[in-house]
Short mmCIF file of C-alpha atoms and ligand atoms in Angstrom, two decimals:
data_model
loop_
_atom_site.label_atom_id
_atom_site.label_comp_id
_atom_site.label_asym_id
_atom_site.label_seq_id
_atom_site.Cartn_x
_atom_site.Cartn_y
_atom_site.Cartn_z
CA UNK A 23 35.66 100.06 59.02
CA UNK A 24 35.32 98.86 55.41
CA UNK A 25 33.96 99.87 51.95
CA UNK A 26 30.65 98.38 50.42
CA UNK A 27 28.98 98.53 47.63
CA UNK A 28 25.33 96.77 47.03
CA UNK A 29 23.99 96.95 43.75
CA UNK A 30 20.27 95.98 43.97
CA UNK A 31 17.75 97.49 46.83
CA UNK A 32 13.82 98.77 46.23
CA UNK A 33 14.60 101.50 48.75
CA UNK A 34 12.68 104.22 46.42
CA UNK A 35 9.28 101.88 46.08
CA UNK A 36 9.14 101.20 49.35
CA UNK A 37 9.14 105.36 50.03
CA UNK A 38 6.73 106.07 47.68
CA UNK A 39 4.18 104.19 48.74
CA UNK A 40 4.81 104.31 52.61
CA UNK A 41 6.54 107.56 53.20
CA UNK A 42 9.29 108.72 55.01
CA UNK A 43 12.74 108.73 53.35
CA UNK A 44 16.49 107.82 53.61
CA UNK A 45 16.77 110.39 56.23
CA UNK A 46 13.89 109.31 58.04
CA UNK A 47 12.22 106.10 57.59
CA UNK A 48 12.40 102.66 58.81
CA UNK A 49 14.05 100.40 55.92
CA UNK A 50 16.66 98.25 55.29
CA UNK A 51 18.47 101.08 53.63
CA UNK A 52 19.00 104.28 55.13
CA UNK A 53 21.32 107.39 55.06
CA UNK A 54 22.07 106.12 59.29
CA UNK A 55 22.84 102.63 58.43
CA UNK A 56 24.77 103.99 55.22
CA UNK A 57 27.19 105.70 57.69
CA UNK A 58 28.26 102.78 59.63
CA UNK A 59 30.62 102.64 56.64
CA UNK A 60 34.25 103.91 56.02
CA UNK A 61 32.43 104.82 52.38
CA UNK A 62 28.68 102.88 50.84
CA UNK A 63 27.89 102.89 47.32
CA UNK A 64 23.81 101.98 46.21
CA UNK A 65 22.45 101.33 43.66
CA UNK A 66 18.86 102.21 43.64
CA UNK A 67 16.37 100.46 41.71
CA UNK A 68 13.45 102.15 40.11
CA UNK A 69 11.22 98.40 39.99
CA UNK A 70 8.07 98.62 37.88
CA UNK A 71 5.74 96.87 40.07
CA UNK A 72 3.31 94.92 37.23
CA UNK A 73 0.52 97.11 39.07
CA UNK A 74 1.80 100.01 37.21
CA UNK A 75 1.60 98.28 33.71
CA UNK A 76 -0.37 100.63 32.49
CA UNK A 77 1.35 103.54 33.32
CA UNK A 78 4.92 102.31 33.54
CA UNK A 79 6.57 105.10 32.26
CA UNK A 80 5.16 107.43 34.28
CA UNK A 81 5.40 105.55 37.75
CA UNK A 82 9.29 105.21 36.34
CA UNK A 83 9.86 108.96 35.88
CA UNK A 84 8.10 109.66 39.79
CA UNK A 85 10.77 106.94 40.94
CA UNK A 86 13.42 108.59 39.59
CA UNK A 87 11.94 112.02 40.58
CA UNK A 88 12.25 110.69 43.96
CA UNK A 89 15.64 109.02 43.52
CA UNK A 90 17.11 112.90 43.17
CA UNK A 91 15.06 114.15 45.75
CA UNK A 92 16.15 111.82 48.68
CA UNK A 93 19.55 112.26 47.51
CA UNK A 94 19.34 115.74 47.51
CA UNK A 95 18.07 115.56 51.00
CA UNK A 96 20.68 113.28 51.94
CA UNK A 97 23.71 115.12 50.61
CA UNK A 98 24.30 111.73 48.63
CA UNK A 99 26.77 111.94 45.44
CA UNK A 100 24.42 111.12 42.24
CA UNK A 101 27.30 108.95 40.09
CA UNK A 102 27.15 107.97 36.61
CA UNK A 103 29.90 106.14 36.39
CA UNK A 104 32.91 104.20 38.17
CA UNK A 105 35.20 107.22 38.29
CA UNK A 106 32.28 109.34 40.08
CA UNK A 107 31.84 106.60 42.96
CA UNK A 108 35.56 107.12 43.46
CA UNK A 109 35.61 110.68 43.53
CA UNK A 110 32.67 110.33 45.97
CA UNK A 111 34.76 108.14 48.17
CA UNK A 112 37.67 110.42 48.42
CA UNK A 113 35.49 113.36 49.56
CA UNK A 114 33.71 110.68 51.97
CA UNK A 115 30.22 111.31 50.60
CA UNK A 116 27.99 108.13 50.39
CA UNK A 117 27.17 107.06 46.29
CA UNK A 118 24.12 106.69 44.94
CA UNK A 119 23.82 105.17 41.44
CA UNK A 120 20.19 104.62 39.32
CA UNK A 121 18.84 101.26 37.49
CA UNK A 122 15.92 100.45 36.28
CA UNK A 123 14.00 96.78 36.98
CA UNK A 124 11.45 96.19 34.32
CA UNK A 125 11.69 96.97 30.86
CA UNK A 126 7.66 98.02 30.91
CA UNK A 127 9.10 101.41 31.37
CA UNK A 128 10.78 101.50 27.93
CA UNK A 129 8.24 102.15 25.05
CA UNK A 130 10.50 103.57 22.19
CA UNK A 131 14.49 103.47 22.03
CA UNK A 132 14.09 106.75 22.66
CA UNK A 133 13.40 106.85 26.32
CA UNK A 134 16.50 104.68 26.69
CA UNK A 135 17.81 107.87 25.55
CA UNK A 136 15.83 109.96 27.85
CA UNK A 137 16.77 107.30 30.94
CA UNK A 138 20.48 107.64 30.02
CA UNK A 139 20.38 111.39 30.12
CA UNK A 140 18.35 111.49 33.85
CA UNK A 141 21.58 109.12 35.32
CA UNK A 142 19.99 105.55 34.70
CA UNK A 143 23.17 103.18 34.49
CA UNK A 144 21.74 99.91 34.26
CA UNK A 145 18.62 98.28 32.99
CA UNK A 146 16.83 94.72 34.15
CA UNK A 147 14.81 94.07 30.99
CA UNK A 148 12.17 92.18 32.88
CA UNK A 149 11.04 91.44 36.25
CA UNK A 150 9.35 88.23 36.64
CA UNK A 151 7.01 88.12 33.56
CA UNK A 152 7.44 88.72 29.94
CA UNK A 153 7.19 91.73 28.18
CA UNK A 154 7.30 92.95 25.20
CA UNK A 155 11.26 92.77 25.59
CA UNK A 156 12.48 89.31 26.78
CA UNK A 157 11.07 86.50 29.03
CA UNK A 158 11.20 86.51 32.83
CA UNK A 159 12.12 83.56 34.93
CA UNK A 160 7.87 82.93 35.42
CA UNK A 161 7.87 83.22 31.53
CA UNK A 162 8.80 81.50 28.34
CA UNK A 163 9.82 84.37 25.80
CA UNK A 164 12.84 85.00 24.20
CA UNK A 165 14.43 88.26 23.27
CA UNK A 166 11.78 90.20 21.15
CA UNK A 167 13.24 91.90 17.51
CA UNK A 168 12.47 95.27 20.04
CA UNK A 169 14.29 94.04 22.64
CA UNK A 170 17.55 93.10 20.71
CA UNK A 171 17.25 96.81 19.38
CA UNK A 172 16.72 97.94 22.91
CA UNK A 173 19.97 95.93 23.87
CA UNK A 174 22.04 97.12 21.32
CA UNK A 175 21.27 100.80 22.34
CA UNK A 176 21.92 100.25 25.96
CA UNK A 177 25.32 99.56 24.77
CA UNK A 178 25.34 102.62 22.69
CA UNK A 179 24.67 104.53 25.87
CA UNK A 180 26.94 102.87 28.45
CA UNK A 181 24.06 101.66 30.44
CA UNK A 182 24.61 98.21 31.79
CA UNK A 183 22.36 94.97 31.06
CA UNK A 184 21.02 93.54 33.63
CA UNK A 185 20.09 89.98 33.25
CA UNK A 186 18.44 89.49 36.87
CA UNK A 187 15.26 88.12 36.55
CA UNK A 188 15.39 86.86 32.79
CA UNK A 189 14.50 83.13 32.36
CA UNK A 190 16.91 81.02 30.53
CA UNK A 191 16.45 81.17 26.90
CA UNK A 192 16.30 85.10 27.34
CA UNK A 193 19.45 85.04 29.21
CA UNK A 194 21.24 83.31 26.32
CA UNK A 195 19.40 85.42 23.66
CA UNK A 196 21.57 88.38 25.15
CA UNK A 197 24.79 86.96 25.54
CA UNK A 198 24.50 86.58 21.58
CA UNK A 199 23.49 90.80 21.01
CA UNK A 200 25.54 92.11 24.12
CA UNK A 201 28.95 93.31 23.37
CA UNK A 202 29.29 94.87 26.62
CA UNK A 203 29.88 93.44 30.27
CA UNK A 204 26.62 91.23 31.27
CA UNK A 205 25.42 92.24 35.36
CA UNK A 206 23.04 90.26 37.46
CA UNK A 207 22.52 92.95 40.06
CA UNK A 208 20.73 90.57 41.92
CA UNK A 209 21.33 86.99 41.50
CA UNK A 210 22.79 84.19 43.64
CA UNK A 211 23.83 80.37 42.56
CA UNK A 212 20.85 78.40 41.23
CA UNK A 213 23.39 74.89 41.93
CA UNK A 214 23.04 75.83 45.82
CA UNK A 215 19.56 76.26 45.61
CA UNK A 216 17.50 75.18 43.03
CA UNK A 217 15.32 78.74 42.62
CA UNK A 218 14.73 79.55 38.62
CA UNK A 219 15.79 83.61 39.93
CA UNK A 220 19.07 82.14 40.40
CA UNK A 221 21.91 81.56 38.67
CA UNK A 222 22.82 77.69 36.69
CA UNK A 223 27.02 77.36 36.46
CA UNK A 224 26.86 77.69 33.08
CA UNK A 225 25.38 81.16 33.29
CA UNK A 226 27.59 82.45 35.72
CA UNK A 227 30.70 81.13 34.10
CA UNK A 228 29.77 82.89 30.86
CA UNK A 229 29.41 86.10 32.84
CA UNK A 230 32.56 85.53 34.38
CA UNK A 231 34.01 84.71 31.05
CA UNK A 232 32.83 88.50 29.99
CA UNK A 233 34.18 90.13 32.99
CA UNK A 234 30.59 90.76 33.98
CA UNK A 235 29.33 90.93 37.39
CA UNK A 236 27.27 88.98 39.56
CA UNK A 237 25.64 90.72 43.14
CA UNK A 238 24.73 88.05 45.61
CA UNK A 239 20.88 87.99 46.54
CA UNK A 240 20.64 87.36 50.36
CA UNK A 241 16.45 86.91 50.38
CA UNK A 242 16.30 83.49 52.20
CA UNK A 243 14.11 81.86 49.76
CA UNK A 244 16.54 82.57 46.83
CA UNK A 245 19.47 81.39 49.55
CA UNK A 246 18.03 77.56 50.73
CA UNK A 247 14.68 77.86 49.83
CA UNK A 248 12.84 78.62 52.85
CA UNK A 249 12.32 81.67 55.12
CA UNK A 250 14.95 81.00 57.23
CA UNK A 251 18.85 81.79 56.29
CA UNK A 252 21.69 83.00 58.33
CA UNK A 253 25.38 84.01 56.66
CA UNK A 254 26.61 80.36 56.52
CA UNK A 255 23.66 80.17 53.70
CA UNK A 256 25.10 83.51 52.05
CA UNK A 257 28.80 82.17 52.52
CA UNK A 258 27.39 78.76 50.59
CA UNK A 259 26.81 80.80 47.37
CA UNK A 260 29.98 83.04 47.69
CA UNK A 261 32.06 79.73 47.90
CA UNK A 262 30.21 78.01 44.60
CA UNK A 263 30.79 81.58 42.38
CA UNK A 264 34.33 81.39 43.95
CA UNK A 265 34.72 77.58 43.28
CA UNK A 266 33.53 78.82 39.23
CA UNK A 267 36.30 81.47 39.08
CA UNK A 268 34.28 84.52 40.39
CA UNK A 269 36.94 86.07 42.17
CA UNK A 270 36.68 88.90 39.92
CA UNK A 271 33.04 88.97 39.27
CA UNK A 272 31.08 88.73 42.53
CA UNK A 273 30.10 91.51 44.77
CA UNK A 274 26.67 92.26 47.16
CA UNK A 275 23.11 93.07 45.48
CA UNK A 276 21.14 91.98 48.49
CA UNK A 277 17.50 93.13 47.32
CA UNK A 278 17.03 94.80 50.49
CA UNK A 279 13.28 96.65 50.83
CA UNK A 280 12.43 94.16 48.08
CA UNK A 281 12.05 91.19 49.99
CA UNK A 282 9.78 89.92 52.92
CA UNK A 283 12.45 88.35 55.35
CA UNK A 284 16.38 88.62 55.47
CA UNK A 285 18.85 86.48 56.89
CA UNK A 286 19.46 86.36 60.83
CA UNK A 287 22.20 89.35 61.36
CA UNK A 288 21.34 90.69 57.88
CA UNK A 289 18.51 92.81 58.37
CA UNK A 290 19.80 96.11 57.05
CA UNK A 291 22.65 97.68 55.09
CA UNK A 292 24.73 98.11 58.14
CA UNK A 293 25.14 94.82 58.75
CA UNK A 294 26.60 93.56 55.43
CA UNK A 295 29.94 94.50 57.22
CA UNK A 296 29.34 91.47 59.48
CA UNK A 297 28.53 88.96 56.64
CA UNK A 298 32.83 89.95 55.89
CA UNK A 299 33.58 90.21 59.72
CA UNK A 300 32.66 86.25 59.81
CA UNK A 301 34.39 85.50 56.35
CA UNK A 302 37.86 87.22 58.54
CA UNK A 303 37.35 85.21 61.06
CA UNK A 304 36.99 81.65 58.18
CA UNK A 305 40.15 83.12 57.05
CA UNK A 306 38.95 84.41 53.69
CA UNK A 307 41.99 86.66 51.99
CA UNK A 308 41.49 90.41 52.40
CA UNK A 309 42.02 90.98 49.16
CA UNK A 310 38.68 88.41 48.13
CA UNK A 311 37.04 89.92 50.66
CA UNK A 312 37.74 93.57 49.37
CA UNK A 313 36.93 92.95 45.82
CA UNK A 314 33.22 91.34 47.17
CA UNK A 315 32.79 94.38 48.57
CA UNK A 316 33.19 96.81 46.44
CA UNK A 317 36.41 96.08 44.46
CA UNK A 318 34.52 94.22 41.55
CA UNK A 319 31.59 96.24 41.51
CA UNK A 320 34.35 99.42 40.96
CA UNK A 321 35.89 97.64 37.87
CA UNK A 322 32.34 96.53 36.59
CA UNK A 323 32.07 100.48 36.55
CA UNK A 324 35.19 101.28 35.44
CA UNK A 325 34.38 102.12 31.61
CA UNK A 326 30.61 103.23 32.38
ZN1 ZN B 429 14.36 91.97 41.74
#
């Protein structure tokens, strides 16, 4: 039995607009698969599909409406910060923690306010496109005069910034307004595989240099570039972030409901546990393995 943590899945979209719930329905991330665990933590994105541009606020607030509903229904422990996901593994209750993916949904600083107050933890400022924010990795902007104010008062309010899906220049305009620890919920090594949603050395050595944290993607495409991956491919990207000094830094933000295809063995939340089975049996140290898990992810919380 072990303890995971996974800090990027589309679980809520993908129950909006199909039905069904954690309790109930057929996705990659569900209260059943959940329990295969000794204790799961999840962090569940609200993503603002750019059909929604128009309304992003609003399809935000319905996602996070039905982040506390399914939650509800599922007896799941609603955690705002690092010392809540403990408490929730002590009394053996799975976690749930909120983000955000796509700053469309912030019009004024003051719904960062409003997000902070509903449980939202952690922002992604874009998702692939620009905004009126920052650029996204299909974009060219930098970090709008808004979005440095909207950055700053993230770290007012202890909720994370995610820098998943920003393109370069965006990436770097943060790093100079941040003060606080940098995530990429959902990011794996652009140096493995050459995909602009991953991440270059020098970005993930600057995260690691800000005790951020990095959560390894697993969609194949992001992994080698094709539709096709298997854990040797995940294992390539956890040994270059290792190689870079992310023993501290890395954990698991597999994108799961997000994604079209998952790796062979992967295909679900319960079988993350065999991605670390297989890195037992390479001879990977327990205590590695353990902070991948959930070990870094709990420190990444720690002052949130
Ligand atoms: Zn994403």
């Amino acid at each position: 039995m072990v303890i995971i943590a996974d800090t990027h899945c589309d679980t809520l979209c993908r129950i909006l607009d199909e039905g069904g719930g954690l309790a109930e329905g057929e996705f990659n991330v569900t209260l059943e698969k959940m329990a295969w665990y000794e204790h799961y933590t999840q962090v569940f994105a609200c993503f603002i599909d750019p059909i929604y541009k128009s309304n992003a606020k609003g399809r935000c607030i319905r996602l996070i409406e039905e982040f506390y509903r399914q939650t509800a229904l599922c007896n799941m422990a609603v955690c705002r910060s690092g010392k809540d996901i403990i408490e929730a593994r002590k009394n053996h209750i799975p976690a749930a923690m909120l983000s955000i993916e796509g700053g469309e949904a912030i019009e004024s600083l003051g719904d960062l306010e409003l997000y902070s107050r509903l449980g939202v933890k952690m922002i992604a400022l874009t998702w692939n496109y620009d905004n009126h924010i920052a650029g996204g990795v299909f974009g060219n902007a930098g970090l709008s005069r808004f979005g440095r104010d909207v950055v700053r008062r993230m770290n007012e309010l202890h909720i994370a910034v995610d820098v998943s899906h920003l393109n370069e220049r965006s990436f770097w305009d943060v790093m100079e307004v941040t003060n606080a620890r940098p995530i990429a919920s959902h990011s794996s090594s652009f140096s493995v595989c050459a995909h602009k949603r991953n991440l270059t050395d020098e970005q993930f050595s600057e995260i690691v240099s800000r005790s951020g944290y990095v959560g390894i993607n697993i969609y194949p495409v992001f992994l080698n570039g094709t539709k096709n991956a298997d854990t040797d491919d995940v294992l390539r990207h956890i040994d270059r972030f290792l190689e870079l000094g992310g023993e501290d830094t890395i954990g698991i933000g597999a994108d799961f409901d997000g994604v079209d295809c998952l790796p062979e063995g992967l295909c679900g939340c319960d079988r993350i546990g065999s991605l670390f089975e297989k890195m037992d049996r390479l001879g990977y140290s327990k205590t590695v393995m353990e902070k991948i898990a959930y070990g870094n992810f709990d420190r990444m919380t720690a002052n949130i």
